[in-house]
Short mmCIF file of C-alpha atoms (C1' of nucleotides) in Angstrom, two decimals:
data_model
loop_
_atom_site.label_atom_id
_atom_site.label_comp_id
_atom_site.label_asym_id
_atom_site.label_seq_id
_atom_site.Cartn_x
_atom_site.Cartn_y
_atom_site.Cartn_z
CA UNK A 1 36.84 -6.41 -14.09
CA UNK A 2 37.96 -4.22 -11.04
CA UNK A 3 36.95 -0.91 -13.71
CA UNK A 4 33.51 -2.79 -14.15
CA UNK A 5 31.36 -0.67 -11.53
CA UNK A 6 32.24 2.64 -12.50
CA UNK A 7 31.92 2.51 -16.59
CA UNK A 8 29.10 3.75 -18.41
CA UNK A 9 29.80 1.32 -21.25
CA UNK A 10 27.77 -1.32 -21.30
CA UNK A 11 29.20 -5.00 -21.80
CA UNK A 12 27.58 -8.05 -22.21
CA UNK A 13 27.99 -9.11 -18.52
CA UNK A 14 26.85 -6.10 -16.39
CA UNK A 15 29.45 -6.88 -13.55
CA UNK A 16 27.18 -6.03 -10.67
CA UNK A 17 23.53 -6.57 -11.88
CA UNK A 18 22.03 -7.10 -8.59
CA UNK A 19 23.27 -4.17 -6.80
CA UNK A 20 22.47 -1.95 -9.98
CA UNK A 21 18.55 -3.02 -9.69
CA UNK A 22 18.56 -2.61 -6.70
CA UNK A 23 19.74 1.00 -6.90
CA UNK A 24 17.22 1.23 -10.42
CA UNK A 25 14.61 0.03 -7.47
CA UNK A 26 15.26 3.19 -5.71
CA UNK A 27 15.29 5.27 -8.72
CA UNK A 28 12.30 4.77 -9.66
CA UNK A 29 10.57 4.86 -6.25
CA UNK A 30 11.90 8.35 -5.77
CA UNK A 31 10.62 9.40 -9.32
CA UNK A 32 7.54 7.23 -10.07
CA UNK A 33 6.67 6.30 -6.26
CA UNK A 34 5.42 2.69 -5.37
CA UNK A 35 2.79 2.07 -7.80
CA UNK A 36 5.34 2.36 -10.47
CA UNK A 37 7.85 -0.65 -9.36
CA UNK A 38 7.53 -3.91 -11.29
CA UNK A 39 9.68 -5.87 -11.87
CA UNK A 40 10.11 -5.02 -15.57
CA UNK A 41 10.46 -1.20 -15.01
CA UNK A 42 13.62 -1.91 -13.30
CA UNK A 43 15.13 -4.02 -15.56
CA UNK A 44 14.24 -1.14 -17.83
CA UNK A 45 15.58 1.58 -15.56
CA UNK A 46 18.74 -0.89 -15.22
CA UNK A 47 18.90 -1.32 -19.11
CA UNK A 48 18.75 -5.20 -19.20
CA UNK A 49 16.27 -7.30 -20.11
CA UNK A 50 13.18 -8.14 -18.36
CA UNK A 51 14.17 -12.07 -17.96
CA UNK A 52 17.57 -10.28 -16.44
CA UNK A 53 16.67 -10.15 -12.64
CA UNK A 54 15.65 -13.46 -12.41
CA UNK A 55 19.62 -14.58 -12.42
CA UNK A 56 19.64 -12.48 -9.19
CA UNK A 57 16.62 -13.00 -7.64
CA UNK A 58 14.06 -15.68 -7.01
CA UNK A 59 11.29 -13.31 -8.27
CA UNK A 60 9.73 -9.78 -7.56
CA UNK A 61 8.78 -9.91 -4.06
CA UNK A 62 12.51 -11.58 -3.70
CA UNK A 63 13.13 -7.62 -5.32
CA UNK A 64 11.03 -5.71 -3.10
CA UNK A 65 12.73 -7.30 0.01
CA UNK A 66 16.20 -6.25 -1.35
CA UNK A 67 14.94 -2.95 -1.48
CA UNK A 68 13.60 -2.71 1.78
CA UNK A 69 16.06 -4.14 3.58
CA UNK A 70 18.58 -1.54 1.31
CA UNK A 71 15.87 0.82 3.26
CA UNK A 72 15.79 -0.58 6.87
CA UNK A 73 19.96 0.06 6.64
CA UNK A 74 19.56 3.10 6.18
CA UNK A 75 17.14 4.43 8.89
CA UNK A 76 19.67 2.22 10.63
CA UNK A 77 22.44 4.72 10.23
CA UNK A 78 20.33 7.89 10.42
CA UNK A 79 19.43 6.84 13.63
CA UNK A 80 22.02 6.29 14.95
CA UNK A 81 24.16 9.49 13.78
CA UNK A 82 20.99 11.71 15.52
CA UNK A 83 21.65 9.65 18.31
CA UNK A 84 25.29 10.30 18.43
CA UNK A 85 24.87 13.85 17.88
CA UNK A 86 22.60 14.32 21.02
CA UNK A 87 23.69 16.13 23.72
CA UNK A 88 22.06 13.99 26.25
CA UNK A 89 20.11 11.08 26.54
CA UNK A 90 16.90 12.87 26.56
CA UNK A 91 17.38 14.65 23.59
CA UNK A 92 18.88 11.45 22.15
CA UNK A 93 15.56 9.86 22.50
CA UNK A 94 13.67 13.63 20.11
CA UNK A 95 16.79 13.51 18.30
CA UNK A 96 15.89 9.89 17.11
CA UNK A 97 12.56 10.07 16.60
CA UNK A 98 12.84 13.52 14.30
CA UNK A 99 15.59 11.21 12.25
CA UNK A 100 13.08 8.51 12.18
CA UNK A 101 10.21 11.09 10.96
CA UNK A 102 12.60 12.82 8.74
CA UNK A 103 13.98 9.78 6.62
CA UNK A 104 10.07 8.66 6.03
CA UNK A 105 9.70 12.24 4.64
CA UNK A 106 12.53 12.15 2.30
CA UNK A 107 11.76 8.88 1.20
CA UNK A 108 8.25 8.32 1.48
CA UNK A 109 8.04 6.01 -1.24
CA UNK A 110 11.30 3.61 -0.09
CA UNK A 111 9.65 3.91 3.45
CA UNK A 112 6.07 2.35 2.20
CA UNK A 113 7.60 -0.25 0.32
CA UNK A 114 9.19 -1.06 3.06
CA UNK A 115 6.42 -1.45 5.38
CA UNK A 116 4.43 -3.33 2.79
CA UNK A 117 6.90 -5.64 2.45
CA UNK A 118 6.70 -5.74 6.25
CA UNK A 119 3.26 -6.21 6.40
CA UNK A 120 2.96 -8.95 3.54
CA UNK A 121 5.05 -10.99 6.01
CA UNK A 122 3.61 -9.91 8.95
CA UNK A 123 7.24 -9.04 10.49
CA UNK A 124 9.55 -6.30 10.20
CA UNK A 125 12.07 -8.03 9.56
CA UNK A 126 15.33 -9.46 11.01
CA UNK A 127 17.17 -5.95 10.51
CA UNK A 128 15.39 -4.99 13.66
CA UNK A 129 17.50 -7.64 15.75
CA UNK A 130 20.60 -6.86 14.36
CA UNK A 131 22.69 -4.45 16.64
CA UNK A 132 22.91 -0.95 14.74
CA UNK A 133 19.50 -1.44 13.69
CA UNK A 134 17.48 1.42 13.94
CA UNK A 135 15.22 -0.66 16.77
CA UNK A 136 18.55 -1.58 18.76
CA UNK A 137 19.45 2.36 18.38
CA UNK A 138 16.27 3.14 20.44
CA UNK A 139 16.35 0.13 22.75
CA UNK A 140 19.72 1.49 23.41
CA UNK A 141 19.00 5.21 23.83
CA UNK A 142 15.92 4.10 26.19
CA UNK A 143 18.70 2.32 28.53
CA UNK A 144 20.29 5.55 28.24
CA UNK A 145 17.77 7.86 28.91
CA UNK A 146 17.24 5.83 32.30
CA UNK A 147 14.82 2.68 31.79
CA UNK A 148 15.36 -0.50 33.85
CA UNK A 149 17.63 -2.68 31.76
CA UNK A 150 16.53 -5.32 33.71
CA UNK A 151 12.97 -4.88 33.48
CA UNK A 152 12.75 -6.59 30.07
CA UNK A 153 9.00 -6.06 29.48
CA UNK A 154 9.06 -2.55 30.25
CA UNK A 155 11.89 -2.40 27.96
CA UNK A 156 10.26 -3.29 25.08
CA UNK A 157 7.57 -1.53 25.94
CA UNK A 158 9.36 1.46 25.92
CA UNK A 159 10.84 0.28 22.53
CA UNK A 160 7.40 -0.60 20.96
CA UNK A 161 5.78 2.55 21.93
CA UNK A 162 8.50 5.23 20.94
CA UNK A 163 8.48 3.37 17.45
CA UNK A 164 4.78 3.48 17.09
CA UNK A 165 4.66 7.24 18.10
CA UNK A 166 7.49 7.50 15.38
CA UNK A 167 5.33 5.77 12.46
CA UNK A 168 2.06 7.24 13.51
CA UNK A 169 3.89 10.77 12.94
CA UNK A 170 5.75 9.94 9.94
CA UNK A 171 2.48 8.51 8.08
CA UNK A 172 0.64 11.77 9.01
CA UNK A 173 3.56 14.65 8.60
CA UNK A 174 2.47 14.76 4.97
CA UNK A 175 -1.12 15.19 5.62
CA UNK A 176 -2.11 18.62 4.19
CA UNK A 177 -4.41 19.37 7.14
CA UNK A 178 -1.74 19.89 9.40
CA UNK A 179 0.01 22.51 7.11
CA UNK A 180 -1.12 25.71 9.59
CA UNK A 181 0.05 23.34 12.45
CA UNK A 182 3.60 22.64 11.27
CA UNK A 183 3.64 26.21 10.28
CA UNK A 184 3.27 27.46 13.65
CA UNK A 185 5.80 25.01 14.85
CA UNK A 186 8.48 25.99 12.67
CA UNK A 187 8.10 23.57 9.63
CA UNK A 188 7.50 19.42 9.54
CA UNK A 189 10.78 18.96 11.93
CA UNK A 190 9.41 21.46 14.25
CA UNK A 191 6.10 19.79 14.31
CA UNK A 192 8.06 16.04 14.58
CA UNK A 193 9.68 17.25 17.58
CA UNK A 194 6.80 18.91 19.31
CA UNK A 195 4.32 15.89 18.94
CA UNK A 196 6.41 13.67 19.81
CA UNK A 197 7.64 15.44 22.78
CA UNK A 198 3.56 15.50 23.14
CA UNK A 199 2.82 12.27 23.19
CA UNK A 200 6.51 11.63 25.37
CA UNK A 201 8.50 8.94 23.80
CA UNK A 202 10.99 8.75 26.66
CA UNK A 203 12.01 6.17 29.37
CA UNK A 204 9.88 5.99 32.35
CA UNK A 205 12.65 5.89 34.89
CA UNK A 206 13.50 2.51 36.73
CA UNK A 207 11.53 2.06 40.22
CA UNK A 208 14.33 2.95 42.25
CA UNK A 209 14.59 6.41 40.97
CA UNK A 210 11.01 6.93 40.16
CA UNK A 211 10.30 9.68 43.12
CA UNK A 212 11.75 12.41 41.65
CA UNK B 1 -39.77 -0.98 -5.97
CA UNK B 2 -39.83 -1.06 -1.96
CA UNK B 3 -39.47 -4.17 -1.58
CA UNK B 4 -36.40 -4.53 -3.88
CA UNK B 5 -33.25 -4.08 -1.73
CA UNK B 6 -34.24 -7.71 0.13
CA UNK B 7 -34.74 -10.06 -3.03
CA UNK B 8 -32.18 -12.26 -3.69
CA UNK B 9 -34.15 -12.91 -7.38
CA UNK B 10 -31.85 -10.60 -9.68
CA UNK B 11 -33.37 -7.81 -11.57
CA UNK B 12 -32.37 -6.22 -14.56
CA UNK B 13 -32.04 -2.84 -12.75
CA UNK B 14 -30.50 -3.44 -10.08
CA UNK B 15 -32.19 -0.95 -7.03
CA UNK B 16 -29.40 -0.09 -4.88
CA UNK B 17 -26.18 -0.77 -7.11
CA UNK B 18 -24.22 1.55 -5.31
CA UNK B 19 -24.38 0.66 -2.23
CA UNK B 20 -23.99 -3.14 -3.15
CA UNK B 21 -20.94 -2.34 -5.24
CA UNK B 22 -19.40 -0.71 -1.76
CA UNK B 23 -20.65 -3.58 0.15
CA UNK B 24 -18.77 -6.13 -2.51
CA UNK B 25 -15.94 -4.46 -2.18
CA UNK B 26 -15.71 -4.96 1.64
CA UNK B 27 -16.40 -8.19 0.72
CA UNK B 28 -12.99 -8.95 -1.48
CA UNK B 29 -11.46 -6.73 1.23
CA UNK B 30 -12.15 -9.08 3.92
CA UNK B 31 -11.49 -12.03 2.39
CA UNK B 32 -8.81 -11.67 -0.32
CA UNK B 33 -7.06 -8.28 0.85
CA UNK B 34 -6.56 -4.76 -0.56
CA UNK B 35 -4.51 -6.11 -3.80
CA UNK B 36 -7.78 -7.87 -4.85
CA UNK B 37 -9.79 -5.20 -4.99
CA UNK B 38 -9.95 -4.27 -8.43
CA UNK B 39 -13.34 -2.80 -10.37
CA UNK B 40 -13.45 -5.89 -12.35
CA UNK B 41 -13.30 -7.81 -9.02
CA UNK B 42 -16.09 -5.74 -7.52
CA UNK B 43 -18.48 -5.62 -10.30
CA UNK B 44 -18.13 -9.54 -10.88
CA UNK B 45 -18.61 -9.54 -6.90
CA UNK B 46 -21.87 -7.86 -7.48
CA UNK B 47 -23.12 -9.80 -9.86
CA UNK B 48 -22.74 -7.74 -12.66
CA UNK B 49 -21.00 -6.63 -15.84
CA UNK B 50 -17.62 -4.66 -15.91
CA UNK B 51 -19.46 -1.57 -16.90
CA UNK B 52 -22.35 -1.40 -14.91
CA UNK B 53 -19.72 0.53 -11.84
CA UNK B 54 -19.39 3.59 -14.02
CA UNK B 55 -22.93 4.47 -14.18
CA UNK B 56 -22.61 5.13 -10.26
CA UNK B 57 -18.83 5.86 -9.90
CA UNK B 58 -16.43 7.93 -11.93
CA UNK B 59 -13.71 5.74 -12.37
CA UNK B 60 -12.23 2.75 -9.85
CA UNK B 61 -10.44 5.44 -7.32
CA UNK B 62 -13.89 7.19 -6.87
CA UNK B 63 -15.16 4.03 -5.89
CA UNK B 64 -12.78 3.03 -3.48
CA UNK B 65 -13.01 6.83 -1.94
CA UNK B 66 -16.20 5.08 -1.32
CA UNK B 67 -15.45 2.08 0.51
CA UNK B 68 -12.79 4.12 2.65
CA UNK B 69 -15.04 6.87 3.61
CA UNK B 70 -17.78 4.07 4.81
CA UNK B 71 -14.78 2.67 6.66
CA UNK B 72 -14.13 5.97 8.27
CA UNK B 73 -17.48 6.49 9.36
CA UNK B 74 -17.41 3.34 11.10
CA UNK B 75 -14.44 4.27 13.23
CA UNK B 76 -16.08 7.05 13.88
CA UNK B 77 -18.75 4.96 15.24
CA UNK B 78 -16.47 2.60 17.22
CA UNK B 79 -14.72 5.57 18.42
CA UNK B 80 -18.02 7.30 19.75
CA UNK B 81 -19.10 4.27 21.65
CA UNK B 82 -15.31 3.48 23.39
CA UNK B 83 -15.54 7.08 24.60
CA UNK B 84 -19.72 6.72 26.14
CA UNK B 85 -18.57 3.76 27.97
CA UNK B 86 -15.57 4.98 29.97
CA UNK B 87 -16.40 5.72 33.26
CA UNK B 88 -14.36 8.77 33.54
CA UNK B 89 -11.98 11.06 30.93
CA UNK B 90 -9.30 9.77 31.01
CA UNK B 91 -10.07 6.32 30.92
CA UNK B 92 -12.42 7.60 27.54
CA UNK B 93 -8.67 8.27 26.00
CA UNK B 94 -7.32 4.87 26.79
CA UNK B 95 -10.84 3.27 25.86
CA UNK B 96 -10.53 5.44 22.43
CA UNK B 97 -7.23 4.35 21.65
CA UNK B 98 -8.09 0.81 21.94
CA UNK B 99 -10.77 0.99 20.26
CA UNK B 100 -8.75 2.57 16.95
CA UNK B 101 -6.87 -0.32 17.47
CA UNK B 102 -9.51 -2.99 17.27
CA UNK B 103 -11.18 -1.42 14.67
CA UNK B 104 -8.02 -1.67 12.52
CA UNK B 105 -7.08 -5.32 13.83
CA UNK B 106 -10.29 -6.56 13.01
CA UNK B 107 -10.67 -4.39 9.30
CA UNK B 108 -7.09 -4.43 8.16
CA UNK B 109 -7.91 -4.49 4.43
CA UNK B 110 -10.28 -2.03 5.24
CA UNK B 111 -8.19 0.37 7.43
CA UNK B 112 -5.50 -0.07 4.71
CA UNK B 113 -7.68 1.08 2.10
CA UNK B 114 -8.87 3.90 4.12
CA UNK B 115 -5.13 5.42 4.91
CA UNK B 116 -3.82 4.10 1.03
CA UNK B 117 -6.78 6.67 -0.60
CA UNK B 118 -5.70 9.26 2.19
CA UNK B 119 -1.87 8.91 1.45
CA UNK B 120 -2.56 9.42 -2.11
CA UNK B 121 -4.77 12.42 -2.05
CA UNK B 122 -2.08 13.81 0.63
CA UNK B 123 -5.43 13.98 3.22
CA UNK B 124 -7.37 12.52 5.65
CA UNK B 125 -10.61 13.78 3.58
CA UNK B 126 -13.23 16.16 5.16
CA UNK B 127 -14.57 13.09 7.30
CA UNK B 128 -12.23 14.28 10.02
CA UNK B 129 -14.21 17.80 10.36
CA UNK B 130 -17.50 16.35 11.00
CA UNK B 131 -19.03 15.89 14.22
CA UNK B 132 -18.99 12.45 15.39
CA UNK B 133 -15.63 11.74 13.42
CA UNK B 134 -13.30 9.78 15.13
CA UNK B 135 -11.54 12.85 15.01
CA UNK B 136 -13.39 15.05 16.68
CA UNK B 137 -14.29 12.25 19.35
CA UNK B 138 -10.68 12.21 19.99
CA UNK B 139 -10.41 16.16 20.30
CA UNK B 140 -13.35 16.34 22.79
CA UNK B 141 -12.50 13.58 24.83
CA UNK B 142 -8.78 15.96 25.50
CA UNK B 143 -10.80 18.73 26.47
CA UNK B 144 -12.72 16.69 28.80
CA UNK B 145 -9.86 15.61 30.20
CA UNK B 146 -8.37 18.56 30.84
CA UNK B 147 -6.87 20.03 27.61
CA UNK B 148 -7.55 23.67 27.80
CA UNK B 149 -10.10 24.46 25.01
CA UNK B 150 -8.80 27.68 24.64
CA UNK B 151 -5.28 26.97 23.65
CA UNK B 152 -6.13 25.61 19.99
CA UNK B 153 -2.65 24.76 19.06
CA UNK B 154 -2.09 22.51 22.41
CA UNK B 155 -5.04 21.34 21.85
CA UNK B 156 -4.49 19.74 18.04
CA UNK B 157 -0.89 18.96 18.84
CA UNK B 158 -2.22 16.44 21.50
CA UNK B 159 -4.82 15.34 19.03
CA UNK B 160 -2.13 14.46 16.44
CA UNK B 161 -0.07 13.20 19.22
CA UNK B 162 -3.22 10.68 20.08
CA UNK B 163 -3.85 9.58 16.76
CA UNK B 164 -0.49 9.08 15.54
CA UNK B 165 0.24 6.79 18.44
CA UNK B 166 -2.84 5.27 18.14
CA UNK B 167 -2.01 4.65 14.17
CA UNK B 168 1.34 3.63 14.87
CA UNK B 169 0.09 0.83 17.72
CA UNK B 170 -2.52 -0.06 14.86
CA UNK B 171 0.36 -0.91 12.20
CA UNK B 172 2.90 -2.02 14.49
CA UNK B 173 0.30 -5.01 16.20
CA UNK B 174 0.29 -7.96 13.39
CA UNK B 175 3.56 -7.97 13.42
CA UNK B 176 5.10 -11.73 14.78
CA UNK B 177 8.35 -10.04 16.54
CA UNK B 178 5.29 -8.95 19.12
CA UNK B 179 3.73 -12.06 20.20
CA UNK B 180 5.53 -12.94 23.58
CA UNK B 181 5.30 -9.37 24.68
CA UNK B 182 1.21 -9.58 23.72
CA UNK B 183 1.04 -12.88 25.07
CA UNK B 184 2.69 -11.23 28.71
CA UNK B 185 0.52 -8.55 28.56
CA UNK B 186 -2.85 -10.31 27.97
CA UNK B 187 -3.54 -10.65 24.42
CA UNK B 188 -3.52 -7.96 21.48
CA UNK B 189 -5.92 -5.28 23.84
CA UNK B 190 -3.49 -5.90 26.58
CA UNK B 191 -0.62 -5.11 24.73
CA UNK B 192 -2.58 -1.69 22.49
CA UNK B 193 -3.36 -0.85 26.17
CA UNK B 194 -0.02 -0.99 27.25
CA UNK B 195 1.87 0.54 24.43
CA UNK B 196 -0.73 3.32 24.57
CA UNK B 197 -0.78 4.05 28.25
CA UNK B 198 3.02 3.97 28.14
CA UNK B 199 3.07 6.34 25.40
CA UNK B 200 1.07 8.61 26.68
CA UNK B 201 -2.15 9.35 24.77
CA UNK B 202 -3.26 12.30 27.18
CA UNK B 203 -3.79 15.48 27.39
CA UNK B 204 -1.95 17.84 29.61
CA UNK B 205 -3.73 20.04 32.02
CA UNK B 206 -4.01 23.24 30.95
CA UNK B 207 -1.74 25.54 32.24
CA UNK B 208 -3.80 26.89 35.50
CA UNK B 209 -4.10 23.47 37.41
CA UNK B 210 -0.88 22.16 36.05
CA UNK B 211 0.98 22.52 39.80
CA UNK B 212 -1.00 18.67 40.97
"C1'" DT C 1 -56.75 3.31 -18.09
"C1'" DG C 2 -53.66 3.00 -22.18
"C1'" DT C 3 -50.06 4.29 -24.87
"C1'" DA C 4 -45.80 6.80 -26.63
"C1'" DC C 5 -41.62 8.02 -25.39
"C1'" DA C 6 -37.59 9.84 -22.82
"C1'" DT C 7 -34.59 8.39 -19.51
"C1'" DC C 8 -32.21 5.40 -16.70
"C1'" DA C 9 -29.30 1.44 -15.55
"C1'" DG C 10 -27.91 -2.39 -17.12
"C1'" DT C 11 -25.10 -5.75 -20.90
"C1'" DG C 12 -21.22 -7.83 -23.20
"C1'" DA C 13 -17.69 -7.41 -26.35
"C1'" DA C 14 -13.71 -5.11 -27.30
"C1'" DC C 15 -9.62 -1.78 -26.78
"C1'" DG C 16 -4.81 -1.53 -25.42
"C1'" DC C 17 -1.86 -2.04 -21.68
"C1'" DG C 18 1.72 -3.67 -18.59
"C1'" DC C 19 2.54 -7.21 -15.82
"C1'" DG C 20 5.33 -11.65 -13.89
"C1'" DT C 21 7.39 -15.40 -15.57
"C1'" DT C 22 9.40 -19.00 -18.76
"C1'" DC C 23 12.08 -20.58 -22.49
"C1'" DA C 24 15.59 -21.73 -25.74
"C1'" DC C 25 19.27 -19.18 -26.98
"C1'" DT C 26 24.04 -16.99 -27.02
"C1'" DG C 27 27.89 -14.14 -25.88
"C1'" DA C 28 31.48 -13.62 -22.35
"C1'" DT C 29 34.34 -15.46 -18.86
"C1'" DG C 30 37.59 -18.18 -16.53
"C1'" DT C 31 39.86 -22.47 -15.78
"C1'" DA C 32 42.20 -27.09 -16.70
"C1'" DC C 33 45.51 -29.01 -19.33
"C1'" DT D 1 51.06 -19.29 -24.00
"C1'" DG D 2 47.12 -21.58 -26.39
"C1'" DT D 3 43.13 -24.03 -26.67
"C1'" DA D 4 38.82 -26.72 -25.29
"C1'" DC D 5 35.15 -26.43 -22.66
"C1'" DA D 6 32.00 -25.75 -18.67
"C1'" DT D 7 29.71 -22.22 -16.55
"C1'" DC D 8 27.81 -17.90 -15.95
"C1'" DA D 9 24.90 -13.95 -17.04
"C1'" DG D 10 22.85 -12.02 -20.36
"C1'" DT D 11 18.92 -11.73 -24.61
"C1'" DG D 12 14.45 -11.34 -26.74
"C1'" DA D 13 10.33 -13.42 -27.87
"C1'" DA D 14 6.47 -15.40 -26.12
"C1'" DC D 15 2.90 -17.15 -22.59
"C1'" DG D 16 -1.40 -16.03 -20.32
"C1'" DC D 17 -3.41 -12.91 -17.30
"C1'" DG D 18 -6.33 -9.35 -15.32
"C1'" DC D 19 -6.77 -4.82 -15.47
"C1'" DG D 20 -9.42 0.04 -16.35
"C1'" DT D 21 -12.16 1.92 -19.55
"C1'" DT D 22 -15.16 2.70 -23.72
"C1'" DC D 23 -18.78 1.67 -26.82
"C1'" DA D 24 -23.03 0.68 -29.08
"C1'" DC D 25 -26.63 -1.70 -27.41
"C1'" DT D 26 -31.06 -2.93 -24.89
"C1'" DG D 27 -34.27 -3.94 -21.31
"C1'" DA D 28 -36.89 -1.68 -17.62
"C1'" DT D 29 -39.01 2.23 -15.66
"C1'" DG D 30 -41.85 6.08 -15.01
"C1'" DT D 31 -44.24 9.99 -16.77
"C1'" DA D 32 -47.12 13.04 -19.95
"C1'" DC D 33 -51.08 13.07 -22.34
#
DNA sequence: TGTACATCAGTGAACGCGCGTTCACTGATGTAC
DNA sequence: TGTACATCAGTGAACGCGCGTTCACTGATGTAC
């Protein structure tokens, strides 16, 4: 039983289905891309039958979410470790929004799915409230980098604006008409960093300091 | 033969099948959403058999190419007419960018479609390059603003930096987590206004009159 | 003006496909006694 | 320690579905003579 996650056999009770679609999810997102996930091709890529998943999970879209939220943890943490790594809480704010870029570019397909999933319910999700969540990480950084924590709606403005500037460049890195561009700035990261030190994702500072 | 595009009485030869077909597909866009729009859908839409599609499109992704690129033109049109209304340059960015917004708000099947074909073909299609492409609206309205014309690279790395923002806004504005801070900022224009202007959609001076 | 005919733009039936989901089932597991 | 049994987590066959695409066809059109 303890043995169970790491053999190859395979036994008649797979021990951790639900984790292992999950992971087949992925698998075949990174190989196929979205277009390719049903429900049956993971039970396939899993090795179970397609009736299988439905002991785990209500249905596909019950799937998909899985998956996604599997997703959201992860831009979670690779947030947050280029925010750590920053030498300052400007560059914290670049730092974060290269990671951000960055993880949609290494998995564009895991990134769409989640969005669609975000968009099919017309909310991101509640990984965004949770603290360590990517959106908390930049909330967080914004405080840092000198916006008014009490000025809530600026705040979130702040918030909504560096993530939208984050998207927008992540959904148009790949785009093959900016291929002289990013070569002039020194490859996609290059070009992350200098459009969205372009467009300025960074705290307005609080009124009191604001005459600098 | 003139008169044929305005009868409603159905001919065996159609007249204008192609453009009807695009027109359908709008149709099932607008009121059943992109996972609906299938060639099937579109031809039975139409009023007409399975087959008939393929005497005027290659196969179902020429046809949505299509649909998109009459959805890009469009923006392009919105785009053009945000910009002549602004009383002065920089207010032309903010109208432009709210504007892209709208237009995506009010076509999200549509605008979905339009980026879904883009993503796939890994470009934004030769749309952007024309004159009057929401593109180049965008690209002009920098320069009148003060981007230097003559520093090309500045000058598409605030052009990316405008659309992507504008993009991201555009994605990030169904989303529920959003209401209060629309509803405090004076509906969804408000709040694309907001985000936007926060962000920072425009250009920098060019270099000579950059001591204001 | 009339007719023969090539071409065009439809039809409708059929193809094979993969999908999500359900169902009755069965093998494996763990627990109560 | 052994056994009966409830429960769990699989199987595999089947369901109906809508899809993209192809095919031989036919009705309508327009043009050459």
């Amino acid at each position: 039983m303890a043995q169970a996650h790491d053999q190859e056999i395979r036994r008649y009770h797979h021990g951790d289905l639900s984790r292992a679609l999950v992971q087949a999810g992925r698998r075949i997102l990174e190989n196929e891309g979205p277009q390719a996930l049903s429900l049956r091709a993971v039970a396939r890529e899993a090795g179970v039958s397609p009736a299988a998943p439905y002991h785990h999970f209500k249905d596909k879209s019950d799937l998909l979410e899985a998956i996604a939220k599997e997703g959201w943890m992860e831009l979670g943490v690779a947030v947050a470790k280029a925010r750590a790594q920053a030498p300052d809480a400007r560059a914290a704010m670049t730092n974060i929004g290269v990671a951000y870029v960055c993880f949609a570019r290494d998995n564009p397909a895991l990134y769409r799915t989640m969005y669609d999933a975000a968009c099919d319910r017309a909310t991101m999700g509640d990984h965004v409230k949770e603290a360590d969540s990517g959106w908390s990480h930049v909330r967080e950084a914004l405080i840092d980098a000198g916006a008014d924590p009490n000025d809530e709606r600026e705040l979130q403005l702040a918030t909504v604006g560096a993530w939208c500037a984050a998207h927008g460049v992540a959904e148009m890195i790949g785009f093959r008409e900016f291929e002289p561009l990013k070569a002039a700035l020194g490859g996609e990261e290059g070009f992350a960093r200098a459009v969205l030190d372009h467009v300025g994702i960074y705290a307005r500072p609080a009124p009191a300091n604001r005459h600098d």
